[in-house]
Coordinates of C-alpha atoms in Angstrom, one line a residue:
Chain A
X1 CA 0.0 0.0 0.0
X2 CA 1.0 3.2 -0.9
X3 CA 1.0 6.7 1.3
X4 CA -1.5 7.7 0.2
X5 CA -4.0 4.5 0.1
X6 CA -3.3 4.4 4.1
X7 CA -4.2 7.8 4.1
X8 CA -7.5 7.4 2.0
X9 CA -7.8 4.6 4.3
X10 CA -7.4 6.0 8.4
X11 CA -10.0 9.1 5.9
X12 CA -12.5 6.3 5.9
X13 CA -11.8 5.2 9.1
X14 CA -12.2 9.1 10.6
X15 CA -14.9 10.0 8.9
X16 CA -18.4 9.2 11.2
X17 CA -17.3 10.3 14.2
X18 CA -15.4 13.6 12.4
X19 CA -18.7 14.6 10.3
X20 CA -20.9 13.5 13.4
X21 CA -18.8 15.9 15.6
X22 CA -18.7 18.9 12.6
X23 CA -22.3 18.3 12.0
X24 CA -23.4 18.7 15.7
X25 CA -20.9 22.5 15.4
X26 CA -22.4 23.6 12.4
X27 CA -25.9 22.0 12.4
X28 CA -26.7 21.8 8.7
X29 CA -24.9 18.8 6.6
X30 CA -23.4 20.6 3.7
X31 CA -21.5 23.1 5.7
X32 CA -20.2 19.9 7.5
X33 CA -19.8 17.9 4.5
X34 CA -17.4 21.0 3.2
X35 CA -15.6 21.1 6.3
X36 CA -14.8 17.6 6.3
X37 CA -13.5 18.0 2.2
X38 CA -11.5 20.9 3.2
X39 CA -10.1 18.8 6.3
X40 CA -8.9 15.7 4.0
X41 CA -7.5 18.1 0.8
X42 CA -5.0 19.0 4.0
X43 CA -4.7 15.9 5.1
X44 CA -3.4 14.9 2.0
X45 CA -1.3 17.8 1.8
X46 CA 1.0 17.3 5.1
X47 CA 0.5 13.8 6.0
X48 CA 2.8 12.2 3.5
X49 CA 5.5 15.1 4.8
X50 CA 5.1 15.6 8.5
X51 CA 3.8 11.6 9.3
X52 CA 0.3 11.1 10.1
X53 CA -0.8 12.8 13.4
X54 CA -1.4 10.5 16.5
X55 CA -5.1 10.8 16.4
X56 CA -6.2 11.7 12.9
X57 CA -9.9 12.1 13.8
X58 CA -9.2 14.8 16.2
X59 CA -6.8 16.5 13.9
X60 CA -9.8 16.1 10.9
X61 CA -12.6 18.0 13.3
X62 CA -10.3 20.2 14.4
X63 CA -9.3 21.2 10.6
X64 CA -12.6 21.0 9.5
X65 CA -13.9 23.0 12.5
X66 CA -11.2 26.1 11.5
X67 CA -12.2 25.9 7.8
X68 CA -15.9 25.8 8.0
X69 CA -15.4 28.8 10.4
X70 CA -13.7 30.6 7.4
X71 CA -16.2 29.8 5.0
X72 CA -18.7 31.4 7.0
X73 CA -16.7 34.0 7.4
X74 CA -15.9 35.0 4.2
X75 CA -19.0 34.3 3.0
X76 CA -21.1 36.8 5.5
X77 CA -17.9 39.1 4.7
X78 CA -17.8 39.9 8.1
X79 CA -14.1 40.2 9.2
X80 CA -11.0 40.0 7.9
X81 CA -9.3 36.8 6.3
X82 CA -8.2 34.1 9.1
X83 CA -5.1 34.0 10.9
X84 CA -3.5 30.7 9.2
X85 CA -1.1 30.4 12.3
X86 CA -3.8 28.9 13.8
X87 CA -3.6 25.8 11.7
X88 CA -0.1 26.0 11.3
X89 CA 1.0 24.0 14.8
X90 CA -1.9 21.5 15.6
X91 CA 0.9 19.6 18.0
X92 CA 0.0 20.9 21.3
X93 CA -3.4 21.5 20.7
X94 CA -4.1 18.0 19.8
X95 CA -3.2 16.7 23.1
X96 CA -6.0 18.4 25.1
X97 CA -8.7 18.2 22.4
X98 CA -8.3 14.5 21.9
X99 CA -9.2 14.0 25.6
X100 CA -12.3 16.5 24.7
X101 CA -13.7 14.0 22.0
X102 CA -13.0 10.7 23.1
X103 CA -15.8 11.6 25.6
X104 CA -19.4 12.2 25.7
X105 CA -20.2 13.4 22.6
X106 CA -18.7 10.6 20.7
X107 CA -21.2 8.1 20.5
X108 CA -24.4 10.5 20.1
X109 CA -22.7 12.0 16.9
X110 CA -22.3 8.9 15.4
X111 CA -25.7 7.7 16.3
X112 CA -27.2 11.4 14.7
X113 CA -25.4 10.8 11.9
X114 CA -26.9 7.7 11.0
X115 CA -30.0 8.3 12.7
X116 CA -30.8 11.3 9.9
X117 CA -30.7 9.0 7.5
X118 CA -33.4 6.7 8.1
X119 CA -36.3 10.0 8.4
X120 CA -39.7 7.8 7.8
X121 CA -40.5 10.0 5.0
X122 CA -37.2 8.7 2.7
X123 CA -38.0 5.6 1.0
X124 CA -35.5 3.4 1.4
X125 CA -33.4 3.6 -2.0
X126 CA -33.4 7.7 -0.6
X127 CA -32.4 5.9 3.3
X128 CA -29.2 3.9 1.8
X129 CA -28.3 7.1 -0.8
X130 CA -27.7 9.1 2.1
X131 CA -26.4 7.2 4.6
X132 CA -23.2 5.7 1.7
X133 CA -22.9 9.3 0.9
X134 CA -23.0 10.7 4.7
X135 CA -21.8 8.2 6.7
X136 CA -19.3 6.4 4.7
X137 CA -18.7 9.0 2.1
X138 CA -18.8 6.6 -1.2
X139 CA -18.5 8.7 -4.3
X140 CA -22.0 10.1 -5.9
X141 CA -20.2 8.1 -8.7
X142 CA -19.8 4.7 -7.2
X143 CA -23.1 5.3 -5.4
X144 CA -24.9 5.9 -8.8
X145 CA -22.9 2.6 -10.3
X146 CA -24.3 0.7 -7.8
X147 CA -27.9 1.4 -8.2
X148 CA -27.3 1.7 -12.1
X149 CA -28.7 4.9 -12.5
X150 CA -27.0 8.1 -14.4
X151 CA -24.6 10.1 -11.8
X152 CA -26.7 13.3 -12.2
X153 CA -29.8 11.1 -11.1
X154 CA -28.3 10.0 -8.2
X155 CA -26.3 13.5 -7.3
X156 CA -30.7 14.3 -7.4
X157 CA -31.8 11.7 -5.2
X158 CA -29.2 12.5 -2.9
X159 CA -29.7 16.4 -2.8
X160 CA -33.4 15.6 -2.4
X161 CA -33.2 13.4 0.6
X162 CA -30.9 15.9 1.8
X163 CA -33.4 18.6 1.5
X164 CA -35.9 16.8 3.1
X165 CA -33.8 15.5 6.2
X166 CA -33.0 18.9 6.4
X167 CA -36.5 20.5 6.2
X168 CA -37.7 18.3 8.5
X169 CA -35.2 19.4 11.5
X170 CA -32.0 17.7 12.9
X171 CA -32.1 16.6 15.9
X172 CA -29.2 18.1 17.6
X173 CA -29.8 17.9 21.4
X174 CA -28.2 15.3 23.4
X175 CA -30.8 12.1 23.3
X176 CA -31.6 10.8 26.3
X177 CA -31.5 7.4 27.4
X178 CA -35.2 6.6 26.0
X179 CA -34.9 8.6 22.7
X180 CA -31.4 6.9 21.9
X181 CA -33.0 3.4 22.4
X182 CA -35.5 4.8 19.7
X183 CA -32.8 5.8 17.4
X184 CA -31.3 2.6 17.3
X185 CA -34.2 0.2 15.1
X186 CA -34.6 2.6 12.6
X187 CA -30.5 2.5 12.3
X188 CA -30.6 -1.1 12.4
X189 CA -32.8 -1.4 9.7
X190 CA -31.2 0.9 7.6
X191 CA -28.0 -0.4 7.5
X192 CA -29.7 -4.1 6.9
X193 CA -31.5 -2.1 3.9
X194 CA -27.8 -1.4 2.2
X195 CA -26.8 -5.0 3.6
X196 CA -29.2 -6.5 1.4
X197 CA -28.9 -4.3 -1.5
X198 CA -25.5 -5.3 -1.5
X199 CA -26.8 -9.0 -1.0
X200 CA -29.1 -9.7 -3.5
X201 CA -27.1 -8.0 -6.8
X202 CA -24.9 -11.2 -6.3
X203 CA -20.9 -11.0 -7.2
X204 CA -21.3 -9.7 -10.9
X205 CA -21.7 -6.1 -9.5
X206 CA -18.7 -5.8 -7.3
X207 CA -19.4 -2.2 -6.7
X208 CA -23.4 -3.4 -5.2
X209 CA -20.9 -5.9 -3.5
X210 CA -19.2 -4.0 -1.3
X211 CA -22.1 -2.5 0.2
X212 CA -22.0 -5.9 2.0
X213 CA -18.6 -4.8 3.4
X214 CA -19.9 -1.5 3.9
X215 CA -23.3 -2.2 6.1
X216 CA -20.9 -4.9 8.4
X217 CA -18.3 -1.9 9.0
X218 CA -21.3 -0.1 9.5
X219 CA -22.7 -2.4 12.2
X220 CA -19.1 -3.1 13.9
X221 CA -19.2 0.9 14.4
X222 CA -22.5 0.7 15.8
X223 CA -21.8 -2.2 18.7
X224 CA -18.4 -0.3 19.1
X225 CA -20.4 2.5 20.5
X226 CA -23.3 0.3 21.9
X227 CA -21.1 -2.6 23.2
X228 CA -24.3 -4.2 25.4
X229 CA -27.0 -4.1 22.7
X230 CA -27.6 -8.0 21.9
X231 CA -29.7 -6.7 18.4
X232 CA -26.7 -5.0 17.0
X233 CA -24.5 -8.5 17.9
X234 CA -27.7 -10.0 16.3
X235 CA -27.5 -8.1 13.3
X236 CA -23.9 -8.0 12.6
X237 CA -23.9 -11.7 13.2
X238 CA -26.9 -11.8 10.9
X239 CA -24.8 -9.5 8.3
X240 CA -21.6 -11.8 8.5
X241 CA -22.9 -15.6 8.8
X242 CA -25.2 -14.1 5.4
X243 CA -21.7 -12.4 3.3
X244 CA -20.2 -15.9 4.8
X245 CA -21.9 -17.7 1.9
X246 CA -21.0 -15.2 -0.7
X247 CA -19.2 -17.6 -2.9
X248 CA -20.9 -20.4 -2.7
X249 CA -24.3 -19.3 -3.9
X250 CA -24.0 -18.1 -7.4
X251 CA -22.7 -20.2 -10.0
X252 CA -19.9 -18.5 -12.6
X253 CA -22.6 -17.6 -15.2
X254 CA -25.0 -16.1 -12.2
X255 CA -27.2 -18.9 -11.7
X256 CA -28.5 -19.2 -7.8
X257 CA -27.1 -22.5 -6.0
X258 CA -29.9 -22.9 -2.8
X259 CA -28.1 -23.5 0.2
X260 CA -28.6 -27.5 0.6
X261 CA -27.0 -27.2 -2.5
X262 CA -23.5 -25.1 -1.9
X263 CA -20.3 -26.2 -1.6
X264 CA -19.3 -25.5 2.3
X265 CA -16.3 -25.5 1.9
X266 CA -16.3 -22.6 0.1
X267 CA -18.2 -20.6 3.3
X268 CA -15.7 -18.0 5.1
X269 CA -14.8 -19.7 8.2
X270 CA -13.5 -16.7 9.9
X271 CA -17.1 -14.5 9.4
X272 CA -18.6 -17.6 10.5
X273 CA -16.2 -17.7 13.5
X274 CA -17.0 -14.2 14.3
X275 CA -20.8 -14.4 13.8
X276 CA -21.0 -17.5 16.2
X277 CA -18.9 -15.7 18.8
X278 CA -21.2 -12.9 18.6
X279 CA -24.1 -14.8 18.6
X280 CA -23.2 -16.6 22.0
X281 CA -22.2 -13.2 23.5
X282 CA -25.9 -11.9 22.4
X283 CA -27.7 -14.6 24.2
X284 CA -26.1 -14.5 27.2
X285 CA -28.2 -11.1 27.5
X286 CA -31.6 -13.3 27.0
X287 CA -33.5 -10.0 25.6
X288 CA -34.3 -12.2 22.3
X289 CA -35.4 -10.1 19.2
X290 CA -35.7 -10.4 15.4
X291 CA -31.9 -10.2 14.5
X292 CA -31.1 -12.4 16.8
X293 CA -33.6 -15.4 15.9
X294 CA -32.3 -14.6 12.5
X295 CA -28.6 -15.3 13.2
X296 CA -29.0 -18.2 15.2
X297 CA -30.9 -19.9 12.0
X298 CA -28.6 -19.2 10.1
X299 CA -25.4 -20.3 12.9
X300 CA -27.7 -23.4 12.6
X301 CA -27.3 -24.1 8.9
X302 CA -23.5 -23.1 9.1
X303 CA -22.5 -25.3 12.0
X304 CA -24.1 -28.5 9.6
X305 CA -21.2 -29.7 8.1
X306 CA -23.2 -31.0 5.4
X307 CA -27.0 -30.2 4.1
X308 CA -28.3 -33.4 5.7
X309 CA -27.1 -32.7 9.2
X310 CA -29.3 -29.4 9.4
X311 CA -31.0 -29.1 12.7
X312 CA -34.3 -28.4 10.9
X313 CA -36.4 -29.1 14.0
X314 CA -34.7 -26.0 15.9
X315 CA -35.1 -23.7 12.9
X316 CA -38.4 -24.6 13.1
X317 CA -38.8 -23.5 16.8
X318 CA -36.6 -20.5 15.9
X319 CA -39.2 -19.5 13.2
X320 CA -42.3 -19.9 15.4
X321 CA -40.0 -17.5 18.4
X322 CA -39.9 -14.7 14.9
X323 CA -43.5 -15.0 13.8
X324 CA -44.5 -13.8 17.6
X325 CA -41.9 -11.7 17.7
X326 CA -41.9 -10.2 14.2
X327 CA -45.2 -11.6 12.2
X328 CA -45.4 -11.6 8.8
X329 CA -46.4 -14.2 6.2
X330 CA -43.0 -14.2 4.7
X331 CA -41.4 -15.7 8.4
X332 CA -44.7 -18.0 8.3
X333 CA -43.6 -19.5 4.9
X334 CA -39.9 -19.7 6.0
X335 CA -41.4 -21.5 8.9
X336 CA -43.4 -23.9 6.6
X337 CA -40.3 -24.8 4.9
X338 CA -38.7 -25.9 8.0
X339 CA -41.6 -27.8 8.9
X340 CA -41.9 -29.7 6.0
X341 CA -38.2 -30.6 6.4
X342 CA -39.9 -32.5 9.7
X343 CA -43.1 -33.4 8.9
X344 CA -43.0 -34.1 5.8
X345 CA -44.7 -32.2 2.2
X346 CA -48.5 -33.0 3.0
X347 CA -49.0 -31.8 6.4
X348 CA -46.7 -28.2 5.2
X349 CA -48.9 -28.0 2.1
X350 CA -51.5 -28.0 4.7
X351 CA -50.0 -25.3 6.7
X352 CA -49.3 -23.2 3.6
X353 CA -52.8 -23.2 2.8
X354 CA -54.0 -20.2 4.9
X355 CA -50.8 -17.9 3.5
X356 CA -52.0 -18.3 -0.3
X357 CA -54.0 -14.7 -0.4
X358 CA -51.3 -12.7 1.4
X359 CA -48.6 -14.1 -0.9
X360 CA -50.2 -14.1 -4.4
X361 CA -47.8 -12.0 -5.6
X362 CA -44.9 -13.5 -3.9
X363 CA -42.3 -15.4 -6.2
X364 CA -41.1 -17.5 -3.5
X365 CA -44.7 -18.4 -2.1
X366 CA -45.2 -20.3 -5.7
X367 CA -42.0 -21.7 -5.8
X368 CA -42.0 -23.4 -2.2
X369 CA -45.7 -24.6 -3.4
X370 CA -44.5 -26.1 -6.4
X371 CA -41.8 -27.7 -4.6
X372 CA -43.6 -29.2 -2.1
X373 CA -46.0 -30.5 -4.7
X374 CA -43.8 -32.1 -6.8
X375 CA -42.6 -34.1 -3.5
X376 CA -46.4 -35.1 -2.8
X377 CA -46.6 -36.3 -6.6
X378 CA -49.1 -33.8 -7.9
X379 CA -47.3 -32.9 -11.0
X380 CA -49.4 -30.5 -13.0
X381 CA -50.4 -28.8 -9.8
X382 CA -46.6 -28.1 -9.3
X383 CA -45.8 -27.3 -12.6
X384 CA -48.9 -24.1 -12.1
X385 CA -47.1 -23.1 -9.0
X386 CA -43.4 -22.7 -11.0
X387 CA -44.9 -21.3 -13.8
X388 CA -47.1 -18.5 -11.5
X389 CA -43.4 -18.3 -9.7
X390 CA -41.1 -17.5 -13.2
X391 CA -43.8 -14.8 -14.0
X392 CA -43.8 -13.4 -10.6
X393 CA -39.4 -13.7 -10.7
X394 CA -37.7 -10.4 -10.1
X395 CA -34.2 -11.3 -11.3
X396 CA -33.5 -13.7 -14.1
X397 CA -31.2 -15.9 -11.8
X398 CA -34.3 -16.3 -9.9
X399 CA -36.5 -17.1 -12.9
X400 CA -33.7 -19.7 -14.3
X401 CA -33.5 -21.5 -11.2
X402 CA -37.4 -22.0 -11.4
X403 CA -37.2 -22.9 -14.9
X404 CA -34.7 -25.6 -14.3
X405 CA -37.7 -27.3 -11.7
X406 CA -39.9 -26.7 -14.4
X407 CA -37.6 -28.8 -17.2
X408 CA -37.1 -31.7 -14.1
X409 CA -40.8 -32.6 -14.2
X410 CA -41.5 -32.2 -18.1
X411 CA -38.5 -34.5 -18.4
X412 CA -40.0 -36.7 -16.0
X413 CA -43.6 -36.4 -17.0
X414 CA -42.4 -38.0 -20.5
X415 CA -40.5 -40.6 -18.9
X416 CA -43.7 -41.7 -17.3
Chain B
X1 CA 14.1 -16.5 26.1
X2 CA 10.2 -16.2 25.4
X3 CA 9.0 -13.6 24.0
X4 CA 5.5 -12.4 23.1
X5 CA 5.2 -9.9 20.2
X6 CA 1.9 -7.9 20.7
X7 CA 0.4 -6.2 17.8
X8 CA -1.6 -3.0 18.5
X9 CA -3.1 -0.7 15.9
X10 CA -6.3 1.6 15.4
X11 CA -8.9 -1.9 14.7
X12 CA -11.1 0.7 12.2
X13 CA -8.2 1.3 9.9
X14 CA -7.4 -1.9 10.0
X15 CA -10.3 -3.2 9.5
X16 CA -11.5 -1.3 6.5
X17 CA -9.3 -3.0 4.2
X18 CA -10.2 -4.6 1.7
X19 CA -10.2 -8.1 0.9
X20 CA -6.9 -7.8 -1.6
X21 CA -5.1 -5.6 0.7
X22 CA -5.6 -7.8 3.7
X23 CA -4.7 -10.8 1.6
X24 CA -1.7 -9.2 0.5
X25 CA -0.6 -7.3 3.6
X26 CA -0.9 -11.3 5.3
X27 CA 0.9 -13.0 2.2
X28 CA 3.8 -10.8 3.3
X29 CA 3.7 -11.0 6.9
X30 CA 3.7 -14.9 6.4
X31 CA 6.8 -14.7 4.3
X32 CA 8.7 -12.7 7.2
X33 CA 8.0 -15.3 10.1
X34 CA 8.7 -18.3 7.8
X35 CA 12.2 -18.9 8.2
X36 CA 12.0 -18.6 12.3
X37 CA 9.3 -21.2 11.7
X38 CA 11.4 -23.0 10.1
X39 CA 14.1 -22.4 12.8
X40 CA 11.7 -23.4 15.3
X41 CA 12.0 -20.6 16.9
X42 CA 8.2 -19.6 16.2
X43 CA 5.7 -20.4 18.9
X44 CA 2.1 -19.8 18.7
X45 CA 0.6 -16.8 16.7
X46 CA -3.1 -15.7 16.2
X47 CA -5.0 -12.5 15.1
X48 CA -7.4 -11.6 17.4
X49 CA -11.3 -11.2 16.3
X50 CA -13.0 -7.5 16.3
X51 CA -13.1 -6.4 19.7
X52 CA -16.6 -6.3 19.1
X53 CA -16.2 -9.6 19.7
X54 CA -14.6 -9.8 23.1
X55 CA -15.8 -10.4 26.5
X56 CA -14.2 -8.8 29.9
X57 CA -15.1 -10.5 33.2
X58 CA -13.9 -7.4 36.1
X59 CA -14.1 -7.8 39.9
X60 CA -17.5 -6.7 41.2
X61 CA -19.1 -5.9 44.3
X62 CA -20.1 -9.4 45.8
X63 CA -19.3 -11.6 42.2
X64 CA -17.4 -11.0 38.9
X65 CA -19.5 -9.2 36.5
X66 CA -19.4 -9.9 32.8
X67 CA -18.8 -6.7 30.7
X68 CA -19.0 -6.6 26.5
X69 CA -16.4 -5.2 25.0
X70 CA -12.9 -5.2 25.5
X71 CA -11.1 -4.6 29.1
X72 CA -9.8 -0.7 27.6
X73 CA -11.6 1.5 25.5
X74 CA -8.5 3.2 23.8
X75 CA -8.0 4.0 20.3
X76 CA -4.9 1.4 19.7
X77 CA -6.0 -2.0 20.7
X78 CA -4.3 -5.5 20.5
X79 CA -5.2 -6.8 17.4
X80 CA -2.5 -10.3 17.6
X81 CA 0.0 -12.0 18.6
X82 CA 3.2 -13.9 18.1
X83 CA 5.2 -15.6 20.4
X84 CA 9.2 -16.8 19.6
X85 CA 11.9 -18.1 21.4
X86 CA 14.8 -16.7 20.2
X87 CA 18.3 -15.8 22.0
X88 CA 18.3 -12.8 22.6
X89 CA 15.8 -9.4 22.5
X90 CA 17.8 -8.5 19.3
X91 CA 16.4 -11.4 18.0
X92 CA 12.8 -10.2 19.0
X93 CA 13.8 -6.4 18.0
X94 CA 14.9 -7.7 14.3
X95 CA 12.1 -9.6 13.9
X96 CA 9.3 -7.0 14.8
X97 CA 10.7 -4.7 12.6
X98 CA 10.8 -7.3 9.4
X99 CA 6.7 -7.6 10.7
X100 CA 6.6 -3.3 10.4
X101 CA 8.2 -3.1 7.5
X102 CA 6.0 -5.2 5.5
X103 CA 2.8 -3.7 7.5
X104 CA 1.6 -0.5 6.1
X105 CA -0.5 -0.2 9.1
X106 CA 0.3 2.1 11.9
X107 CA 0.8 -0.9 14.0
X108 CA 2.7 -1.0 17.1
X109 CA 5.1 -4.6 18.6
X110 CA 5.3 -4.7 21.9
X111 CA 8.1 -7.1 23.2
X112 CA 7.3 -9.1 26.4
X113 CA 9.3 -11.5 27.9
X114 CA 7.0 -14.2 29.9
X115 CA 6.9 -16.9 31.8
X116 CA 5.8 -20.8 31.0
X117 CA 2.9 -22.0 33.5
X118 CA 1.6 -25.0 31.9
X119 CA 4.5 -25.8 29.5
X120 CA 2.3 -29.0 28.3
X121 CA -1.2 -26.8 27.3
X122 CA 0.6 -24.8 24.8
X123 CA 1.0 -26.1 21.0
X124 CA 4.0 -24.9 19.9

């Protein structure tokens, strides 16, 4: 690595906490977004010569602080230029001031940061704009390659969401214990949100990819700041035993490979490591909750060595503890398919019943049905259900995978 | 003489690398404790997991309590480990600085001598 890749790197490393502290001084994001800029331009500039200083955030929100007062400045045309003596010896004053930040402060500006992001009125394409361009400060460029739109579209999105963030009011007072509980689903379920963008544009993309990387750095932030909250261990374990699969589930032309069907040795054994250390550190807190139950599923499919040793009646337990805790038909048909696993295809078909309305639309709905028909022998019925499930496909990867069911039992049918 | 080498550096920057950097950064690292490996001078060595992973257990009032997180919150935290037995602490000293020259990190060795307890518990 060169220089100035470390450099760009600790940058990335600085920059929640340093925007979170420059946003709380000038309380509106693009003065703070400036300040920052100007703060890395001179990072750049004397790094390389005088050696990076001890605690590069401090020395970034101090910087930042001193410019974005001179912007304002010059801009109301109010006094005279700025003494640049005072940015000239940052040595002694960084000794003091880093004892200043790596207090109070800290964690709510990191949590504020974030917290804007997720507004209820942003949809959530707006939600995971914002927070990559805020919080982690991706490009506009990389940001717009990711969700395949033109740049100027996404430089749009982005200055709308900003606008409305900012119409609506920052919250800038210090949160107290009950409003930073609040923050934190919302924050949760926004960095899931770029997770699983990231998640289901498969390896093809590698700039949609990363946004895997980016919502687990994310998360690690977040339980940094909140060591004792079980749901971010939950998530982050979610996040990690999820990416853990990342090369096992895609064939080389893009088709999906279901997970009875991967090659584990191909799963990341250290994310999995991680994600199961988490996981037993979360429970130890019994205060279950939906990220949770959702990691320790999946730590259940990645402690089977192979597909057959999957502890399907546990999942199935774990899926009932998310329907009360979370319902929706979605966990109820991830539940079915568990249950048949147990009980066989009749009696789930049986349970799938009652779902059918809510999950019409639903591509996986038809494609568990058809599934679980074809095991029961009804034949035509299943080939309905995967033909209802390739129209209802949102990716083509999902629509192959159907198709290749489909082929199965026409193949078969003419055996017959 | 034993020797532990511990590694500290800031766990964000190290942490956002990327998959090709950390690959490479390790590929190197490898190649500088290979021949006290092969000397076998080189003891056990691991990289610890994201302090977000880490457990403390403190003295409490009555019983120990059980804390998440790691026992300091400071910037710089220990990040690994190696451990050699080598001759003398110029030994050590060479060999941490082979480790810092092929780390771009800002990461810091610190050389401790220790002692054996349970000579047979240890893989070396």
């Amino acid at each position: 690595m060169t220089d100035l890749a470390w450099i760009d790197l600790a940058l990335t490393a600085a920059r929640p906490q340093a925007m979170g502290a420059l946003l709380r001084y000038f309380r509106d994001l693009d003065t703070a977004e400036e300040a920052f800029q100007e703060a890395c331009l001179r990072a750049i500039r004397t790094w390389p010569d005088k050696g990076p200083p001890r605690d590069p955030t401090a020395w970034l929100i101090f910087v930042g602080r001193n410019s974005g007062v001179d912007q304002i400045r010059k801009s109301a045309r109010n006094t005279a230029l700025p003494d640049e003596n005072l940015l000239s010896d940052l040595s002694d004053a960084e000794a003091g001031m880093a004892e200043r930040l790596d207090s109070s402060h800290y964690r709510d500006d990191i949590l504020r940061l974030m917290f804007i992001c997720c507004h209820p009125e942003l949809p959530a394409t707006q939600q995971i704009a914002l927070a990559l361009r805020i919080v982690s400060g991706i490009s506009v460029t990389q940001i717009a390659r990711a969700f395949l739109v033109s740049e100027s579209a996404m430089e749009q999105r982005i200055t709308r969401a900003k606008a409305r963030v900012g119409k609506a009011g920052l919250p800038f007072e210090a949160p107290s214990a009950a409003e930073r509980a609040e923050r934190l689903p919302p924050v949760m379920a926004m960095i899931y949100l770029v997770f699983n963008e990231g998640y289901s544009a498969g390896a093809d993309n590698s700039d949609v990819a990363s946004l895997c990387d980016e919502a687990i750095r994310l998360a690690r932030l977040l339980l940094r700041i909140f060591p004792g909250e079980a749901e971010i261990m939950g998530l982050l374990s979610l996040m990690l035993l999820q990416h853990s699969r990342r090369d096992a589930r895609q064939t080389a032309d893009g088709q999906v490979i279901l997970l009875e069907d991967q090659d584990r040795s191909l799963w990341d054994r250290r994310q999995i490591d991680e994600a199961l250390a988490l996981l037993d550190k979360a429970i130890r807190h019994r205060t279950p909750g939906p990220y949770q139950v959702q990691a320790a599923i999946a730590a259940l499919h990645a402690r089977a060595a192979r597909a057959a040793d999957t502890d399907w009646r546990e999942i199935e337990l774990l899926y009932q503890l998310l329907e009360k805790l979370n319902p929706s038909p979605v966990v109820s048909l991830n539940r079915v398919v568990a249950f048949s696993k147990v009980r066989g295809p009749a009696e789930a078909l049986a349970m799938l019943e009652p779902l059918a309305q809510a999950l019409d639309g639903y591509f996986y709905f038809h494609g568990v049905r058809g599934a679980l028909l074809v095991q029961t022998g009804q034949k035509g019925q299943a080939r309905e259900a995967f033909s209802r499930a390739i129209a209802l496909a949102r990716s083509p990867a999902e629509a192959a995978h159907v198709r290749q069911e489909l082929d199965k039992l026409k193949e078969e049918l003419q055996a017959s | 003489m034993l020797y532990a080498i511990l590694c500290y550096a800031d766990e964000e920057t190290v942490f956002a690398w990327s998959k090709e950097e950390e690959a490479a950064v390790m590929g190197r690292l490898y190649a500088v404790q290979e021949p006290l490996a092969k000397a076998g001078k080189l003891g056990p060595t691991g990289r610890l997991m994201p302090t977000t992973a880490a457990t403390t257990v403190r003295k409490g009032k009555d019983e120990p309590i059980v804390i998440d997180g790691p026992f300091a919150e400071t910037k710089e935290v220990l990040l690994g480990f190696y451990t050699v037995d080598v001759e003398t602490l110029d030994e050590a000293i060479a060999f941490s600085k082979q480790l810092s020259a092929v780390n771009p990190g800002s990461t810091s060795y610190e050389i401790r001598p220790f002692y054996v307890f349970h000579p047979g518990a240890v893989p070396s």
